[in-house]
Amino acid sequence: GKNGTWYPKHSFLMPLASLPFYILFGTIGILFFNALCVILLLFFTYLIMVRYASLLASCVVLTLTMTCGALQSHIYHFSLDIFSATLAVAGFLLLVNRRYIPSGLVLGFAIWTRQPLLFLILPLGTAFLWRNVSLRNFVRFSIAFSVPLLLAAISNTIMFGAPWITGYDRVLTVVNGVAKIETHKNAFTLTWQNGLHIMFHRPDTGILRQSPGSVAALLGIFLYLLGRQRILGLAYVVSL
């Protein structure tokens, strides 16, 4: 951080949200908090699905989600991925229920928690708002959405010296006993071949290895592109 101060790589929002569980139950309370996030994540996902699909289809997809390795590997620890995903799904649930100010706030906090979610939330949120929302409600959503991002910018400036610098840009690594500062932006310098391999085939993160049911989602995007929801389909493509 600025002036040589050490900070965690990730946002402090998750530790702050889980603090009551730690105070009440000690270290085990952190696992309680993570388990609650998993339950809420699945429940919010189900509530969104049943708005647009049959009960049977929703239950099948929910079962695939519950049993995928990508989720199971995060259940038994203090997972930022689970917490940020829960915020993102909660925000979209509020959005489809036309709760524009709360949804804007929650989605903004989701991005503050995990900045790469911007590439998912921005195109999908824009596609939904473009088709379903009046200008007045769009402005209300945008103002609410901007509040957490403004707070994140202030936080980044205090800790790292500039609004656009985050913990992902100041990661301590040790290579051959030598400590140095790296940035996650280097991950965007991979070739297409290596990037696709990591995305689909890498044992610990690949979609085909950890969440094969997600392949069906790619088919759903294709059907969106062929149907009346082309804008939403394009938003999914952009988010990938």
mmCIF file of C-alpha atoms in Angstrom:
data_model
loop_
_atom_site.group_PDB
_atom_site.id
_atom_site.type_symbol
_atom_site.label_atom_id
_atom_site.label_comp_id
_atom_site.label_asym_id
_atom_site.label_seq_id
_atom_site.Cartn_x
_atom_site.Cartn_y
_atom_site.Cartn_z
ATOM 1 C CA GLY A 1 0.000 0.000 0.000
ATOM 2 C CA LYS A 2 0.871 3.667 0.155
ATOM 3 C CA ASN A 3 3.876 4.534 2.338
ATOM 4 C CA GLY A 4 4.790 0.851 2.682
ATOM 5 C CA THR A 5 1.686 -0.119 4.667
ATOM 6 C CA TRP A 6 0.549 -3.737 4.276
ATOM 7 C CA TYR A 7 -3.079 -4.448 3.385
ATOM 8 C CA PRO A 8 -5.004 -7.621 2.452
ATOM 9 C CA LYS A 9 -5.301 -8.238 -1.283
ATOM 10 C CA HIS A 10 -9.100 -8.385 -1.119
ATOM 11 C CA SER A 11 -11.614 -5.816 0.071
ATOM 12 C CA PHE A 12 -12.313 -5.487 3.799
ATOM 13 C CA LEU A 13 -16.090 -5.765 3.209
ATOM 14 C CA MET A 14 -16.285 -9.519 3.811
ATOM 15 C CA PRO A 15 -14.389 -9.415 7.130
ATOM 16 C CA LEU A 16 -16.610 -6.502 8.153
ATOM 17 C CA ALA A 17 -19.813 -8.395 7.245
ATOM 18 C CA SER A 18 -18.676 -11.531 9.075
ATOM 19 C CA LEU A 19 -17.527 -9.697 12.209
ATOM 20 C CA PRO A 20 -20.755 -10.383 14.193
ATOM 21 C CA PHE A 21 -20.325 -14.138 13.561
ATOM 22 C CA TYR A 22 -16.735 -13.984 14.796
ATOM 23 C CA ILE A 23 -17.742 -12.042 17.915
ATOM 24 C CA LEU A 24 -20.546 -14.493 18.734
ATOM 25 C CA PHE A 25 -18.900 -17.813 17.879
ATOM 26 C CA GLY A 26 -15.171 -17.224 17.534
ATOM 27 C CA THR A 27 -13.224 -18.701 14.638
ATOM 28 C CA ILE A 28 -15.923 -21.295 13.887
ATOM 29 C CA GLY A 29 -18.291 -18.386 13.302
ATOM 30 C CA ILE A 30 -16.390 -17.640 10.091
ATOM 31 C CA LEU A 31 -17.468 -21.055 8.760
ATOM 32 C CA PHE A 32 -21.054 -20.355 9.864
ATOM 33 C CA PHE A 33 -20.938 -17.110 7.889
ATOM 34 C CA ASN A 34 -19.595 -18.858 4.798
ATOM 35 C CA ALA A 35 -22.240 -21.591 5.067
ATOM 36 C CA LEU A 36 -24.963 -18.938 5.333
ATOM 37 C CA CYS A 37 -23.625 -17.263 2.180
ATOM 38 C CA VAL A 38 -23.758 -20.595 0.322
ATOM 39 C CA ILE A 39 -27.384 -21.138 1.393
ATOM 40 C CA LEU A 40 -28.390 -17.611 0.412
ATOM 41 C CA LEU A 41 -26.536 -17.897 -2.906
ATOM 42 C CA LEU A 42 -28.467 -21.039 -3.856
ATOM 43 C CA PHE A 43 -31.780 -19.655 -2.581
ATOM 44 C CA PHE A 44 -31.444 -16.367 -4.470
ATOM 45 C CA THR A 45 -30.423 -18.284 -7.596
ATOM 46 C CA TYR A 46 -33.545 -20.426 -7.295
ATOM 47 C CA LEU A 47 -35.786 -17.376 -6.866
ATOM 48 C CA ILE A 48 -34.425 -15.858 -10.077
ATOM 49 C CA MET A 49 -34.737 -19.093 -12.052
ATOM 50 C CA VAL A 50 -38.373 -19.798 -11.170
ATOM 51 C CA ARG A 51 -39.330 -16.408 -12.581
ATOM 52 C CA TYR A 52 -38.243 -17.486 -16.056
ATOM 53 C CA ALA A 53 -38.285 -21.306 -16.103
ATOM 54 C CA SER A 54 -40.405 -24.191 -14.878
ATOM 55 C CA LEU A 55 -40.039 -25.572 -11.368
ATOM 56 C CA LEU A 56 -38.509 -28.793 -12.726
ATOM 57 C CA ALA A 57 -35.928 -26.979 -14.846
ATOM 58 C CA SER A 58 -35.047 -24.692 -11.935
ATOM 59 C CA CYS A 59 -34.529 -27.631 -9.582
ATOM 60 C CA VAL A 60 -32.340 -29.449 -12.114
ATOM 61 C CA VAL A 61 -30.107 -26.406 -12.596
ATOM 62 C CA LEU A 62 -29.967 -25.789 -8.859
ATOM 63 C CA THR A 63 -28.881 -29.402 -8.295
ATOM 64 C CA LEU A 64 -26.134 -29.057 -10.907
ATOM 65 C CA THR A 65 -24.989 -25.874 -9.190
ATOM 66 C CA MET A 66 -24.974 -27.489 -5.738
ATOM 67 C CA THR A 67 -22.913 -30.463 -6.885
ATOM 68 C CA CYS A 68 -20.341 -28.712 -9.078
ATOM 69 C CA GLY A 69 -16.760 -28.842 -7.866
ATOM 70 C CA ALA A 70 -16.315 -25.093 -8.203
ATOM 71 C CA LEU A 71 -18.867 -24.503 -5.435
ATOM 72 C CA GLN A 72 -17.936 -27.449 -3.220
ATOM 73 C CA SER A 73 -14.284 -26.395 -3.090
ATOM 74 C CA HIS A 74 -15.317 -23.089 -1.492
ATOM 75 C CA ILE A 75 -17.853 -24.347 1.043
ATOM 76 C CA TYR A 76 -15.476 -25.192 3.876
ATOM 77 C CA HIS A 77 -13.441 -22.019 4.117
ATOM 78 C CA PHE A 78 -13.762 -18.228 4.274
ATOM 79 C CA SER A 79 -14.470 -17.653 0.590
ATOM 80 C CA LEU A 80 -14.506 -14.253 -1.044
ATOM 81 C CA ASP A 81 -15.825 -15.911 -4.203
ATOM 82 C CA ILE A 82 -18.902 -17.173 -2.341
ATOM 83 C CA PHE A 83 -19.514 -13.846 -0.614
ATOM 84 C CA SER A 84 -19.144 -11.752 -3.768
ATOM 85 C CA ALA A 85 -21.284 -14.180 -5.802
ATOM 86 C CA THR A 86 -23.985 -13.990 -3.131
ATOM 87 C CA LEU A 87 -23.984 -10.195 -3.359
ATOM 88 C CA ALA A 88 -24.119 -10.298 -7.165
ATOM 89 C CA VAL A 89 -27.033 -12.760 -7.284
ATOM 90 C CA ALA A 90 -28.874 -10.848 -4.538
ATOM 91 C CA GLY A 91 -28.425 -7.661 -6.557
ATOM 92 C CA PHE A 92 -29.816 -9.245 -9.722
ATOM 93 C CA LEU A 93 -32.739 -10.675 -7.733
ATOM 94 C CA LEU A 94 -33.566 -7.174 -6.505
ATOM 95 C CA LEU A 95 -33.171 -5.872 -10.047
ATOM 96 C CA VAL A 96 -35.614 -8.340 -11.618
ATOM 97 C CA ASN A 97 -38.033 -7.451 -8.812
ATOM 98 C CA ARG A 98 -37.645 -3.793 -9.830
ATOM 99 C CA ARG A 99 -36.049 -2.674 -6.578
ATOM 100 C CA TYR A 100 -33.748 -0.294 -8.381
ATOM 101 C CA ILE A 101 -32.081 1.590 -5.530
ATOM 102 C CA PRO A 102 -31.348 -1.492 -3.355
ATOM 103 C CA SER A 103 -30.195 -3.464 -6.396
ATOM 104 C CA GLY A 104 -27.834 -0.686 -7.450
ATOM 105 C CA LEU A 105 -26.319 -0.544 -3.971
ATOM 106 C CA VAL A 106 -25.881 -4.317 -3.654
ATOM 107 C CA LEU A 107 -24.395 -4.733 -7.142
ATOM 108 C CA GLY A 108 -22.040 -1.837 -6.465
ATOM 109 C CA PHE A 109 -20.875 -3.471 -3.233
ATOM 110 C CA ALA A 110 -20.422 -6.751 -5.125
ATOM 111 C CA ILE A 111 -17.989 -5.036 -7.505
ATOM 112 C CA TRP A 112 -16.183 -3.357 -4.613
ATOM 113 C CA THR A 113 -15.817 -6.793 -3.016
ATOM 114 C CA ARG A 114 -14.428 -8.401 -6.179
ATOM 115 C CA GLN A 115 -13.568 -6.021 -8.987
ATOM 116 C CA PRO A 116 -13.631 -8.585 -11.875
ATOM 117 C CA LEU A 117 -17.398 -8.878 -11.310
ATOM 118 C CA LEU A 118 -17.616 -5.576 -13.168
ATOM 119 C CA PHE A 119 -17.278 -7.557 -16.419
ATOM 120 C CA LEU A 120 -20.344 -9.638 -15.494
ATOM 121 C CA ILE A 121 -22.559 -7.103 -13.753
ATOM 122 C CA LEU A 122 -22.123 -4.180 -16.150
ATOM 123 C CA PRO A 123 -23.199 -5.898 -19.420
ATOM 124 C CA LEU A 124 -25.988 -7.982 -17.868
ATOM 125 C CA GLY A 125 -27.323 -5.130 -15.762
ATOM 126 C CA THR A 126 -27.232 -2.751 -18.728
ATOM 127 C CA ALA A 127 -29.069 -5.248 -20.953
ATOM 128 C CA PHE A 128 -31.850 -5.701 -18.394
ATOM 129 C CA LEU A 129 -32.216 -1.988 -17.718
ATOM 130 C CA TRP A 130 -32.175 -1.165 -21.436
ATOM 131 C CA ARG A 131 -35.218 -3.344 -22.111
ATOM 132 C CA ASN A 132 -37.244 -2.950 -18.932
ATOM 133 C CA VAL A 133 -36.625 0.350 -17.176
ATOM 134 C CA SER A 134 -37.722 3.948 -17.616
ATOM 135 C CA LEU A 135 -35.165 6.740 -17.711
ATOM 136 C CA ARG A 136 -36.151 7.828 -14.193
ATOM 137 C CA ASN A 137 -35.555 4.383 -12.723
ATOM 138 C CA PHE A 138 -32.330 4.015 -14.699
ATOM 139 C CA VAL A 139 -31.041 7.213 -13.098
ATOM 140 C CA ARG A 140 -32.116 6.004 -9.646
ATOM 141 C CA PHE A 141 -30.298 2.708 -10.181
ATOM 142 C CA SER A 142 -27.185 4.426 -11.544
ATOM 143 C CA ILE A 143 -26.903 6.814 -8.603
ATOM 144 C CA ALA A 144 -27.261 3.980 -6.097
ATOM 145 C CA PHE A 145 -24.804 1.848 -8.088
ATOM 146 C CA SER A 146 -22.259 4.684 -8.046
ATOM 147 C CA VAL A 147 -22.247 5.126 -4.252
ATOM 148 C CA PRO A 148 -20.295 1.937 -3.363
ATOM 149 C CA LEU A 149 -17.951 2.508 -6.304
ATOM 150 C CA LEU A 150 -17.234 6.042 -5.059
ATOM 151 C CA LEU A 151 -16.525 4.674 -1.578
ATOM 152 C CA ALA A 152 -14.254 2.024 -3.127
ATOM 153 C CA ALA A 153 -12.389 4.756 -5.048
ATOM 154 C CA ILE A 154 -11.871 6.739 -1.826
ATOM 155 C CA SER A 155 -10.704 3.589 -0.037
ATOM 156 C CA ASN A 156 -8.251 2.742 -2.829
ATOM 157 C CA THR A 157 -6.882 6.284 -2.783
ATOM 158 C CA ILE A 158 -6.298 6.149 0.966
ATOM 159 C CA MET A 159 -4.666 2.705 0.883
ATOM 160 C CA PHE A 160 -2.892 2.607 -2.480
ATOM 161 C CA GLY A 161 -2.636 6.206 -3.645
ATOM 162 C CA ALA A 162 -5.119 6.272 -6.570
ATOM 163 C CA PRO A 163 -8.780 5.320 -7.164
ATOM 164 C CA TRP A 164 -7.933 2.804 -9.911
ATOM 165 C CA ILE A 165 -5.267 0.931 -7.919
ATOM 166 C CA THR A 166 -6.501 -2.040 -5.866
ATOM 167 C CA GLY A 167 -4.999 -4.862 -3.879
ATOM 168 C CA TYR A 168 -4.862 -6.863 -7.111
ATOM 169 C CA ASP A 169 -2.191 -4.420 -8.337
ATOM 170 C CA ARG A 170 0.002 -4.798 -5.260
ATOM 171 C CA VAL A 171 0.338 -8.539 -4.623
ATOM 172 C CA LEU A 172 3.371 -9.779 -2.701
ATOM 173 C CA THR A 173 4.896 -12.869 -4.326
ATOM 174 C CA VAL A 174 8.039 -14.832 -3.528
ATOM 175 C CA VAL A 175 9.938 -16.478 -6.399
ATOM 176 C CA ASN A 176 13.106 -18.441 -5.593
ATOM 177 C CA GLY A 177 13.264 -16.745 -2.219
ATOM 178 C CA VAL A 178 13.023 -13.254 -3.703
ATOM 179 C CA ALA A 179 10.029 -11.123 -2.708
ATOM 180 C CA LYS A 180 8.514 -8.831 -5.292
ATOM 181 C CA ILE A 181 5.266 -7.008 -6.065
ATOM 182 C CA GLU A 182 3.128 -8.354 -8.908
ATOM 183 C CA THR A 183 -0.183 -7.327 -10.477
ATOM 184 C CA HIS A 184 -3.065 -9.544 -11.570
ATOM 185 C CA LYS A 185 -3.201 -7.518 -14.770
ATOM 186 C CA ASN A 186 -0.361 -9.712 -16.013
ATOM 187 C CA ALA A 187 -2.941 -12.486 -16.374
ATOM 188 C CA PHE A 188 -4.372 -10.565 -19.337
ATOM 189 C CA THR A 189 -1.126 -10.991 -21.247
ATOM 190 C CA LEU A 190 -1.747 -14.707 -21.864
ATOM 191 C CA THR A 191 -2.278 -16.014 -25.359
ATOM 192 C CA TRP A 192 -5.815 -16.990 -26.405
ATOM 193 C CA GLN A 193 -4.786 -20.648 -26.347
ATOM 194 C CA ASN A 194 -3.477 -20.524 -22.774
ATOM 195 C CA GLY A 195 -6.403 -18.408 -21.618
ATOM 196 C CA LEU A 196 -8.997 -20.802 -23.027
ATOM 197 C CA HIS A 197 -7.118 -23.754 -21.534
ATOM 198 C CA ILE A 198 -7.242 -22.174 -18.075
ATOM 199 C CA MET A 199 -10.906 -21.212 -18.529
ATOM 200 C CA PHE A 200 -12.106 -24.644 -19.662
ATOM 201 C CA HIS A 201 -9.541 -27.377 -18.913
ATOM 202 C CA ARG A 202 -7.370 -26.412 -15.942
ATOM 203 C CA PRO A 203 -8.008 -29.000 -13.167
ATOM 204 C CA ASP A 204 -8.567 -26.499 -10.340
ATOM 205 C CA THR A 205 -10.484 -23.773 -12.218
ATOM 206 C CA GLY A 206 -11.592 -25.083 -15.616
ATOM 207 C CA ILE A 207 -15.308 -25.041 -16.367
ATOM 208 C CA LEU A 208 -15.303 -28.513 -17.936
ATOM 209 C CA ARG A 209 -13.476 -29.949 -14.918
ATOM 210 C CA GLN A 210 -15.140 -28.078 -12.082
ATOM 211 C CA SER A 211 -18.593 -27.218 -13.439
ATOM 212 C CA PRO A 212 -19.529 -29.294 -16.495
ATOM 213 C CA GLY A 213 -23.181 -28.302 -16.100
ATOM 214 C CA SER A 214 -22.161 -24.775 -17.088
ATOM 215 C CA VAL A 215 -21.793 -25.997 -20.654
ATOM 216 C CA ALA A 216 -25.594 -26.024 -20.793
ATOM 217 C CA ALA A 217 -25.506 -22.312 -19.973
ATOM 218 C CA LEU A 218 -23.443 -21.721 -23.113
ATOM 219 C CA LEU A 219 -26.222 -23.406 -25.088
ATOM 220 C CA GLY A 220 -28.726 -21.105 -23.399
ATOM 221 C CA ILE A 221 -26.728 -18.062 -24.496
ATOM 222 C CA PHE A 222 -26.829 -19.357 -28.083
ATOM 223 C CA LEU A 223 -30.629 -19.726 -27.866
ATOM 224 C CA TYR A 224 -30.881 -16.158 -26.559
ATOM 225 C CA LEU A 225 -28.951 -14.934 -29.589
ATOM 226 C CA LEU A 226 -31.357 -16.742 -31.921
ATOM 227 C CA GLY A 227 -34.506 -15.581 -30.125
ATOM 228 C CA ARG A 228 -36.113 -12.318 -29.111
ATOM 229 C CA GLN A 229 -33.642 -11.677 -26.279
ATOM 230 C CA ARG A 230 -30.658 -10.902 -28.507
ATOM 231 C CA ILE A 231 -29.526 -7.969 -26.376
ATOM 232 C CA LEU A 232 -29.398 -10.165 -23.280
ATOM 233 C CA GLY A 233 -27.597 -12.858 -25.248
ATOM 234 C CA LEU A 234 -24.983 -10.360 -26.419
ATOM 235 C CA ALA A 235 -24.565 -9.196 -22.820
ATOM 236 C CA TYR A 236 -23.779 -12.770 -21.761
ATOM 237 C CA VAL A 237 -21.223 -13.063 -24.567
ATOM 238 C CA VAL A 238 -19.545 -9.821 -23.476
ATOM 239 C CA SER A 239 -19.456 -10.986 -19.845
ATOM 240 C CA LEU A 240 -17.566 -14.139 -20.839
#
